[in-house]
Amino acid sequence: MPRILITSALPYINGIKHLGNLAGSMLPSDVFARFHRARGDEVLFICATDEHGTPAELAAAAAGQDVRAYCDEQHALQRTVADAFGLSFDWFGRSSSPQNRELTQHFAAVLEAQGLIEERTDQMVYSLQDKRFLPDRYIEGTCPICAYERARGDQCDNCGSLLDPVRLINPRSTISGSTELEVRDTRHLYLLQSKLQDRVRAFIDAHADWPLLTRSIAYKFLDEGLIDRGITRDLSWGVPVAKDGVARPGFEEKVFYVWFDAPIEYIAATREWAEATGGDWRRWWRNDAGAEDVRYIEVMGKDNVAFHTVSFPVTLLGSEEPWKTVDMLKSFNWLNWYGGKFSTSQRRGVFMDAALELLPPDYWRWYLCAQSPESSDTAFTWEQFQSVVNKDLADVLGNFVNRILKFTDSKFGGVSPSGGEDGPLETKLQETLLAQVGLLTEALEGLELRKAAQALRQAWVLGNEYLQEAAPWTAIKTDPDRAAVIVRTALGLVGLYARLSRPFIPFAAEKIAASVGEGGPLEVWPDAAAVVAALKGPPPGAALSTPDVLFRKVEDTQIAEWGEQFGGA
């Protein structure tokens, strides 16, 4: 049985995440995990809150809370919202865990032993008004690359360039807004990425099957030449710069840079899971404990790719220890908000908790899968959201399920009918459906989310086309046995659709399955034989139930109201 390790990019701790975060990592990785579990694979699906760094300190200060208490509260909130969206993490950890502290300090020690970490005198921005050094995210200014005026000290959200704070134009403190800044000397640890330039390139070269987006970002940084990166910061909140519990001299007031310890949390969260459940984390992460048999998939938005194709591989490969490295790095473009960007710090766009107050989670899950930003950035609009939900969920899937169940209830007393034999229409349906399920399966295997959603929708369309052509409401007047065959076949489609749809819309899939008495099989992805068997329908006499309307249409009045509430064009 294959073993599949899936990690979703860690959502940052500073508040509930927006729909862009959901679309770019958490949702596609959940669909992938659900699909592989249904295939019978052994799956470990890991995520965690990313809790260190300056945004956590800033958000805690803005909330008037101690940073630890703030992170405790926000982790619980994010866990609750993730559960409400049906995100099926096997473990949702925390980068502030003791396990991550231990592992981060371990990697720092072994990398230094391998000659890949050294102390350097660095120049950092010091705020005269705040009386402190300002780590990168405590500084904003104009990007020297694209002239975006709100670039952070470490990265520009507009052009995606990785930055050094001292390169910002017209920099200012995000604490006080002061522009009374000067550059002073300070000591920091540097990860010598440049020494592994050739090795990282060989690592990327070996993964020619990765998406073009992933590879192009990786090669951009390789072609420009890997730079050595500072991995410590002048902060109090984070993993202490220590070894065996003893602080490094001169680094007592410093912590490891969040982008050094955050990817290590994938391993640490697996240790958290193992210690909580009795599992074995080593067989997922250590090649000397069986991890070489694991297929490891990382899922993230494009802004995280540089760190996962350069810095994290440098950490793992440079340690010279037998760590499992990623087999497939699936990256996504951005889901934008009316051409601009969603923003956690600016509260721009719809956030996950607010979305759930408007509509059930499956509406959002389906839209974000059907409009997945894979080949390019995708702009969210209320009008497009309404169109996708109404056409796909209400008019196609919901209409088919409610239509056949109501007909069965009124004409056959709510039980699966007996009599009749399959004819040419059933044979044709079987052939076309087998091909469509094959396309859906292939797309999911490749984590091509938008293509998979399109294939699933077309499978739903086949059911409506079959009913229109077979016309059981006409057949029952002259040939009850023929009507019985049509109804059983359509009921079989209902059960099959529940199984096929479950990775995408799990809550609705449960209701659909229950309506035709599907229980355990919902957890099993149908192969060709299962598709053929499903089309035989529930056994004659099986009791059915007609659910309420599965998907209510999104009305124009709602779109107008939400546009007013959340903004738009």
XYZ file of C-alpha atoms in Angstrom:
569
model
C 0.000 0.000 0.000
C 1.573 3.323 -1.061
C 2.415 5.856 1.617
C 1.656 9.464 0.786
C 2.989 12.363 2.885
C 1.228 15.658 2.169
C 2.145 19.003 3.676
C 0.205 22.212 3.150
C 2.009 25.535 3.434
C 1.728 26.726 7.007
C -0.916 29.451 7.489
C 0.500 32.372 9.392
C -0.815 32.916 12.889
C -1.943 36.540 12.478
C -5.666 35.976 12.063
C -8.157 33.829 10.177
C -6.995 33.159 6.627
C -8.650 34.512 3.481
C -9.975 32.581 0.501
C -6.673 33.040 -1.329
C -4.836 31.086 1.362
C -7.488 28.378 1.172
C -7.291 28.141 -2.628
C -3.494 28.148 -2.790
C -2.585 25.385 -0.371
C -5.022 24.063 2.220
C -7.936 23.120 -0.048
C -6.011 21.476 -2.917
C -3.930 19.468 -0.464
C -7.131 18.359 1.304
C -8.732 17.230 -1.974
C -5.541 15.316 -2.766
C -5.430 13.705 0.683
C -9.094 12.658 0.541
C -8.578 11.168 -2.930
C -5.587 9.095 -1.855
C -7.309 7.857 1.290
C -10.206 6.701 -0.905
C -7.674 4.932 -3.132
C -6.613 2.912 -0.101
C -3.229 4.604 0.299
C -1.721 5.272 3.704
C -1.884 9.055 3.960
C -0.378 11.459 6.460
C -1.662 15.008 5.914
C 0.246 17.599 7.937
C -0.242 21.306 8.524
C 0.474 23.758 11.346
C 0.262 27.392 12.268
C 3.412 29.393 11.526
C 3.794 31.329 14.764
C 7.189 33.001 14.895
C 8.482 36.201 13.373
C 7.596 39.848 13.488
C 3.978 39.640 12.245
C 3.063 37.599 15.321
C 4.620 40.176 17.618
C 2.964 43.038 15.768
C -0.457 41.366 15.718
C -0.218 40.510 19.422
C 0.749 44.073 20.261
C -2.151 45.416 18.210
C -4.491 43.064 20.087
C -3.030 44.098 23.447
C -2.011 40.520 24.233
C 1.093 38.628 25.220
C 2.416 36.981 22.067
C 2.125 33.447 23.471
C -1.477 34.020 24.559
C -2.247 35.566 21.170
C -0.818 32.550 19.339
C -2.716 30.134 21.603
C -5.958 31.897 20.783
C -5.343 32.226 17.055
C -4.233 28.602 16.675
C -7.491 27.432 18.242
C -9.497 29.733 15.955
C -7.717 28.544 12.832
C -8.191 24.918 13.863
C -11.933 25.502 14.352
C -12.367 27.190 10.973
C -10.310 24.486 9.238
C -12.568 21.822 10.723
C -15.650 23.738 9.609
C -14.306 23.774 6.041
C -13.731 20.021 6.185
C -9.942 20.244 5.960
C -8.973 16.717 6.960
C -5.534 17.286 8.481
C -4.182 14.276 10.325
C -2.391 16.801 12.476
C -2.566 20.579 12.749
C 0.522 21.520 14.718
C 2.315 24.644 15.881
C 5.738 25.942 14.945
C 6.146 27.152 18.540
C 6.092 23.534 19.738
C 8.955 22.017 21.776
C 9.456 19.549 18.929
C 10.162 22.351 16.457
C 12.460 24.125 18.874
C 14.509 20.959 19.305
C 14.665 20.157 15.594
C 15.505 23.717 14.549
C 18.384 23.866 16.988
C 19.494 20.416 15.810
C 19.601 21.472 12.156
C 21.503 24.637 13.012
C 24.105 22.582 14.858
C 24.616 19.973 12.141
C 24.683 22.577 9.366
C 27.348 24.495 11.234
C 29.298 21.260 11.704
C 29.138 20.818 7.920
C 30.600 24.288 7.409
C 27.347 25.778 6.138
C 26.691 28.306 8.906
C 28.948 31.139 9.945
C 28.755 34.269 12.038
C 28.896 37.533 10.163
C 28.843 41.154 11.114
C 25.725 42.422 9.456
C 24.247 45.812 8.903
C 20.692 46.144 10.078
C 18.252 48.961 10.412
C 18.014 50.501 13.884
C 15.103 52.721 14.927
C 16.166 55.653 17.093
C 12.598 56.227 18.264
C 11.864 52.572 19.037
C 15.373 52.049 20.503
C 15.796 48.672 18.836
C 16.947 46.870 15.729
C 14.111 46.339 13.287
C 13.889 42.849 11.778
C 12.715 42.748 8.180
C 8.969 42.751 8.756
C 9.219 45.661 11.168
C 10.196 47.790 8.172
C 8.152 48.932 5.218
C 9.184 51.050 2.283
C 9.270 51.330 -1.469
C 10.421 48.235 -3.354
C 13.669 48.899 -5.265
C 12.529 46.470 -7.975
C 8.949 47.501 -8.805
C 8.409 50.706 -6.757
C 5.533 49.213 -4.736
C 5.219 51.551 -1.758
C 4.285 48.984 0.898
C 7.015 46.397 0.407
C 8.112 44.523 3.522
C 11.720 44.264 4.546
C 11.977 40.623 3.514
C 9.714 40.394 0.477
C 7.644 42.522 -1.863
C 4.046 41.317 -2.054
C 3.613 43.056 -5.388
C 6.438 41.589 -7.490
C 7.440 38.678 -5.243
C 11.107 39.715 -4.987
C 13.022 38.660 -1.889
C 14.502 41.787 -0.337
C 17.025 43.000 2.180
C 15.621 45.727 4.461
C 18.547 48.045 3.818
C 17.614 48.136 0.114
C 14.150 49.599 0.733
C 13.581 53.144 -0.455
C 12.125 55.585 2.112
C 11.961 52.931 4.867
C 9.843 53.406 7.982
C 9.254 51.494 11.212
C 6.025 49.499 11.306
C 6.036 49.881 15.097
C 6.001 53.654 15.348
C 5.982 54.806 11.738
C 9.226 56.638 12.415
C 11.612 57.355 9.565
C 14.444 58.102 12.016
C 16.323 54.971 11.031
C 19.998 54.216 10.684
C 22.086 51.238 9.742
C 24.176 49.703 12.523
C 26.405 46.660 12.859
C 25.065 43.521 14.501
C 26.143 39.854 14.535
C 24.016 37.177 12.866
C 24.249 33.621 11.630
C 24.211 33.016 7.881
C 23.236 29.862 6.025
C 25.768 29.504 3.219
C 23.348 28.590 0.456
C 25.892 29.549 -2.186
C 27.984 26.498 -1.280
C 25.111 24.210 -2.317
C 24.292 25.993 -5.587
C 25.215 23.025 -7.788
C 23.601 20.485 -5.494
C 20.309 22.364 -5.332
C 20.308 22.751 -9.116
C 20.845 19.014 -9.511
C 17.970 18.459 -7.077
C 15.645 20.653 -9.165
C 16.902 19.128 -12.427
C 15.926 15.692 -11.115
C 12.269 16.777 -10.863
C 11.384 17.504 -14.460
C 7.766 16.525 -13.745
C 7.204 19.468 -11.405
C 4.791 22.184 -12.579
C 6.291 24.863 -14.807
C 5.433 27.515 -12.196
C 7.480 25.714 -9.531
C 10.472 25.074 -11.752
C 10.555 28.565 -13.246
C 10.665 30.172 -9.802
C 13.374 27.768 -8.638
C 15.534 28.359 -11.716
C 15.106 32.119 -11.418
C 16.911 32.077 -8.082
C 19.468 29.521 -9.232
C 20.255 31.465 -12.392
C 20.706 34.656 -10.398
C 23.017 32.771 -8.037
C 22.036 31.591 -4.574
C 22.824 34.112 -1.877
C 23.765 33.347 1.696
C 20.791 34.077 3.938
C 20.744 35.376 7.486
C 18.925 32.865 9.684
C 18.765 34.836 12.943
C 16.862 37.953 13.911
C 16.842 40.493 16.748
C 13.586 39.324 18.322
C 12.427 37.783 21.568
C 9.676 35.543 20.132
C 10.953 32.499 18.300
C 13.337 29.564 18.611
C 16.295 30.624 20.785
C 19.742 30.501 19.200
C 21.022 27.793 21.488
C 22.585 24.343 21.576
C 21.829 21.750 24.256
C 19.853 24.383 26.123
C 22.761 26.847 26.286
C 22.415 30.160 24.455
C 25.071 31.000 21.901
C 27.305 33.783 23.303
C 26.323 37.128 21.856
C 22.997 35.747 20.623
C 21.066 35.783 23.887
C 18.631 38.387 22.534
C 18.208 36.752 19.138
C 16.086 33.954 17.683
C 16.180 31.920 14.497
C 14.585 33.524 11.452
C 11.016 32.310 10.945
C 11.793 31.147 7.405
C 14.487 28.843 8.799
C 12.306 27.173 11.424
C 8.918 27.196 9.615
C 9.620 24.438 7.028
C 11.266 22.358 9.728
C 7.836 22.377 11.395
C 6.643 19.903 8.762
C 8.902 17.367 10.443
C 8.192 18.690 13.925
C 4.417 18.543 13.392
C 4.811 14.922 12.356
C 6.625 14.337 15.631
C 3.759 16.093 17.441
C 1.345 13.718 15.676
C 3.449 10.680 16.533
C 3.743 11.569 20.203
C -0.007 12.201 20.432
C -1.113 9.073 18.552
C 1.631 6.523 19.062
C 2.704 6.748 15.422
C 6.240 6.579 14.086
C 7.407 9.887 12.615
C 10.726 8.473 11.421
C 9.162 6.185 8.840
C 7.784 9.318 7.154
C 10.890 11.503 7.336
C 14.028 9.393 7.748
C 15.283 7.355 4.810
C 17.125 5.086 7.243
C 13.737 4.248 8.823
C 11.741 3.501 5.672
C 10.883 6.976 4.377
C 12.503 6.257 1.015
C 9.252 4.431 0.188
C 7.161 7.540 0.915
C 5.900 9.854 -1.836
C 6.107 13.358 -0.395
C 3.987 16.191 -1.852
C 4.252 19.847 -0.789
C 1.416 22.223 -1.723
C 1.760 26.006 -1.588
C 1.182 29.364 -3.224
C 3.849 30.724 -5.540
C 5.144 33.218 -2.970
C 6.408 30.294 -0.859
C 8.172 28.423 -3.646
C 11.581 30.106 -3.344
C 12.008 29.021 0.257
C 10.888 25.463 -0.453
C 12.987 24.946 -3.578
C 16.123 26.588 -2.172
C 16.314 27.187 1.582
C 14.565 24.078 2.876
C 16.451 21.743 0.489
C 19.696 23.417 1.607
C 18.733 22.633 5.200
C 17.915 18.991 4.496
C 20.639 18.199 1.964
C 23.285 20.248 3.742
C 22.760 18.362 7.003
C 24.150 15.222 5.299
C 21.564 13.272 7.273
C 19.092 10.869 5.600
C 16.070 13.164 5.509
C 13.182 12.625 3.106
C 12.999 15.374 0.470
C 9.990 16.431 -1.551
C 8.952 14.371 -4.589
C 6.337 16.779 -5.961
C 6.105 20.478 -5.188
C 2.727 21.681 -6.418
C 2.493 25.457 -6.520
C -0.460 27.702 -7.283
C -0.778 31.210 -8.588
C -2.765 33.781 -6.635
C -6.482 34.070 -6.225
C -6.893 37.831 -6.392
C -9.692 40.043 -5.158
C -11.114 41.959 -8.124
C -7.674 42.273 -9.685
C -6.015 43.328 -6.418
C -4.723 41.083 -3.677
C -6.376 39.552 -0.678
C -4.610 40.864 2.408
C -4.668 39.542 5.950
C -3.043 42.654 7.384
C -5.393 44.992 5.474
C -8.495 42.761 5.873
C -9.109 42.958 2.143
C -11.407 40.308 0.692
C -13.503 37.481 2.151
C -11.982 35.522 5.005
C -12.770 31.928 5.882
C -14.861 32.646 8.978
C -16.918 35.294 7.177
C -17.426 32.980 4.195
C -18.995 30.346 6.445
C -21.449 32.903 7.772
C -22.683 33.473 4.216
C -22.924 29.950 2.793
C -22.069 26.330 3.656
C -18.440 25.268 3.099
C -19.099 23.142 0.008
C -20.154 26.208 -1.998
C -16.742 27.771 -1.380
C -14.826 24.514 -1.783
C -16.380 23.845 -5.172
C -15.876 27.361 -6.500
C -12.230 27.448 -5.436
C -11.582 24.049 -7.033
C -13.416 24.893 -10.258
C -11.570 28.231 -10.522
C -8.257 27.024 -9.113
C -5.428 29.487 -9.923
C -3.102 26.944 -11.499
C -1.996 28.290 -14.869
C -2.355 31.967 -13.964
C -3.658 34.312 -11.314
C -7.446 34.190 -10.972
C -9.648 37.091 -9.922
C -12.530 36.449 -7.533
C -15.752 38.279 -8.368
C -19.140 37.847 -6.750
C -20.800 37.496 -10.131
C -18.521 34.646 -11.197
C -18.948 32.944 -7.831
C -22.728 33.095 -8.244
C -22.546 31.714 -11.774
C -20.296 28.758 -10.904
C -22.271 27.757 -7.824
C -25.663 28.058 -9.483
C -24.745 26.329 -12.737
C -22.589 23.515 -11.374
C -23.976 22.704 -7.948
C -27.622 23.727 -8.207
C -28.457 23.208 -11.894
C -26.339 20.130 -12.603
C -25.604 18.020 -9.506
C -28.383 19.179 -7.197
C -30.992 19.078 -9.943
C -30.082 15.527 -10.931
C -30.126 14.128 -7.393
C -33.359 15.812 -6.319
C -35.057 15.057 -9.609
C -34.525 11.292 -9.599
C -35.197 10.864 -5.886
C -38.459 12.784 -6.062
C -39.526 10.762 -9.085
C -38.686 7.514 -7.280
C -40.617 8.660 -4.239
C -43.731 9.571 -6.209
C -43.777 6.625 -8.659
C -42.146 3.774 -6.720
C -42.951 4.546 -3.104
C -39.436 5.668 -2.222
C -37.792 2.280 -2.782
C -35.496 0.981 -5.499
C -37.739 -0.712 -8.089
C -37.348 -4.190 -9.566
C -37.769 -5.467 -13.114
C -36.311 -4.907 -16.572
C -32.867 -5.270 -18.092
C -30.223 -2.833 -19.292
C -30.485 -1.607 -22.849
C -28.372 0.395 -25.329
C -28.686 3.636 -23.377
C -27.246 1.994 -20.252
C -24.373 0.507 -22.265
C -23.613 3.912 -23.766
C -23.745 5.554 -20.327
C -21.383 2.943 -18.888
C -18.810 3.533 -21.635
C -18.864 7.314 -21.436
C -18.857 7.317 -17.647
C -15.886 4.950 -17.423
C -13.927 7.292 -19.682
C -14.943 10.316 -17.596
C -14.010 8.695 -14.287
C -10.667 7.820 -15.873
C -10.077 11.480 -16.735
C -11.077 12.549 -13.230
C -8.775 9.988 -11.625
C -5.857 10.977 -13.834
C -6.323 14.663 -13.042
C -6.442 13.992 -9.300
C -3.353 11.804 -9.457
C -1.516 14.760 -10.995
C -3.085 17.244 -8.551
C -4.513 19.176 -11.497
C -7.349 20.618 -9.502
C -9.184 22.695 -12.109
C -9.021 19.880 -14.673
C -10.314 17.438 -12.039
C -13.258 19.712 -11.213
C -14.096 19.997 -14.902
C -14.002 16.206 -15.276
C -16.265 15.743 -12.248
C -18.757 18.312 -13.514
C -18.917 16.521 -16.855
C -19.638 13.272 -15.024
C -22.600 15.015 -13.354
C -23.755 16.295 -16.743
C -23.865 12.718 -18.047
C -26.522 11.904 -15.469
C -28.786 14.726 -16.578
C -28.279 13.832 -20.232
C -29.133 10.205 -19.493
C -32.364 11.137 -17.735
C -33.387 13.437 -20.562
C -32.767 10.773 -23.172
C -34.170 7.835 -21.198
C -37.239 9.822 -19.989
C -38.513 7.577 -17.171
C -41.581 9.809 -16.767
C -42.644 8.754 -20.257
C -41.571 5.102 -20.023
C -43.557 4.474 -16.851
C -46.804 5.111 -18.711
C -46.285 2.205 -21.129
C -43.346 0.109 -19.877
C -42.928 0.042 -16.071
C -40.010 -2.411 -16.306
C -38.115 -0.031 -18.565
C -38.814 2.809 -16.167
C -37.498 0.632 -13.313
C -34.191 0.084 -15.142
C -33.801 3.808 -15.773
C -34.534 4.660 -12.158
C -32.131 2.047 -10.747
C -29.382 3.244 -13.095
C -29.945 6.866 -12.124
C -29.973 5.951 -8.422
C -26.702 4.139 -9.008
C -25.327 7.356 -10.453
C -26.411 9.194 -7.302
C -24.361 6.840 -5.132
C -21.417 6.994 -7.528
C -21.510 10.788 -7.602
C -21.317 10.825 -3.808
C -18.064 8.888 -3.921
C -16.557 10.866 -6.790
C -17.547 14.209 -5.264
C -16.436 13.556 -1.725
C -12.889 14.962 -2.050
C -14.356 18.225 -3.341
C -17.655 18.682 -1.476
C -17.542 16.258 1.468
C -20.577 17.539 3.372
C -22.938 17.380 0.405
C -21.451 14.012 -0.575
C -22.475 12.587 2.807
C -26.069 13.754 2.292
C -26.164 12.394 -1.246
C -24.810 9.033 -0.127
C -27.281 8.782 2.728
C -30.194 9.355 0.356
C -29.478 6.097 -1.497
C -28.189 4.098 1.462
C -24.493 4.377 0.623
C -22.333 3.960 3.718
C -18.898 2.414 3.733
C -18.392 2.495 -0.049
C -18.307 6.286 0.157
C -14.748 5.915 1.450
C -13.603 3.852 -1.558
C -12.563 5.438 -4.852
C -14.337 3.527 -7.628
C -12.259 1.594 -10.142
C -13.752 0.405 -13.453
C -15.420 -2.624 -11.885
C -16.930 -0.468 -9.146
C -18.319 1.985 -11.709
C -20.008 -0.851 -13.593
C -21.385 -2.298 -10.359
C -22.622 1.107 -9.194
C -24.730 1.538 -12.326
C -26.804 -1.491 -11.296
C -28.196 0.788 -8.592
C -29.389 -0.034 -5.082
C -30.876 -3.537 -4.734
C -34.627 -3.714 -5.449
C -36.602 -2.868 -2.344
C -33.859 -0.712 -0.792
C -35.380 2.265 1.008
C -34.408 5.714 -0.221
C -34.827 9.213 1.165
C -35.290 12.492 -0.602
C -33.045 15.190 0.886
C -33.965 18.825 1.088
C -32.725 20.950 -1.778
C -29.007 20.194 -1.826
C -27.851 23.547 -3.135
C -29.953 26.654 -2.987
C -29.151 29.163 -5.678
C -27.262 32.308 -4.806
C -29.648 35.167 -5.510
C -28.923 38.536 -7.080
C -30.026 40.247 -3.883
C -27.389 38.305 -1.916
C -24.672 39.245 -4.393
C -25.642 42.910 -4.109
C -25.620 42.699 -0.313
C -22.243 40.936 -0.137
C -20.724 43.308 -2.657
C -21.750 46.173 -0.429
C -20.475 44.412 2.703
C -17.108 43.171 1.429
C -16.381 45.485 -1.460
C -15.713 44.646 -5.057
C -14.665 46.293 -8.245
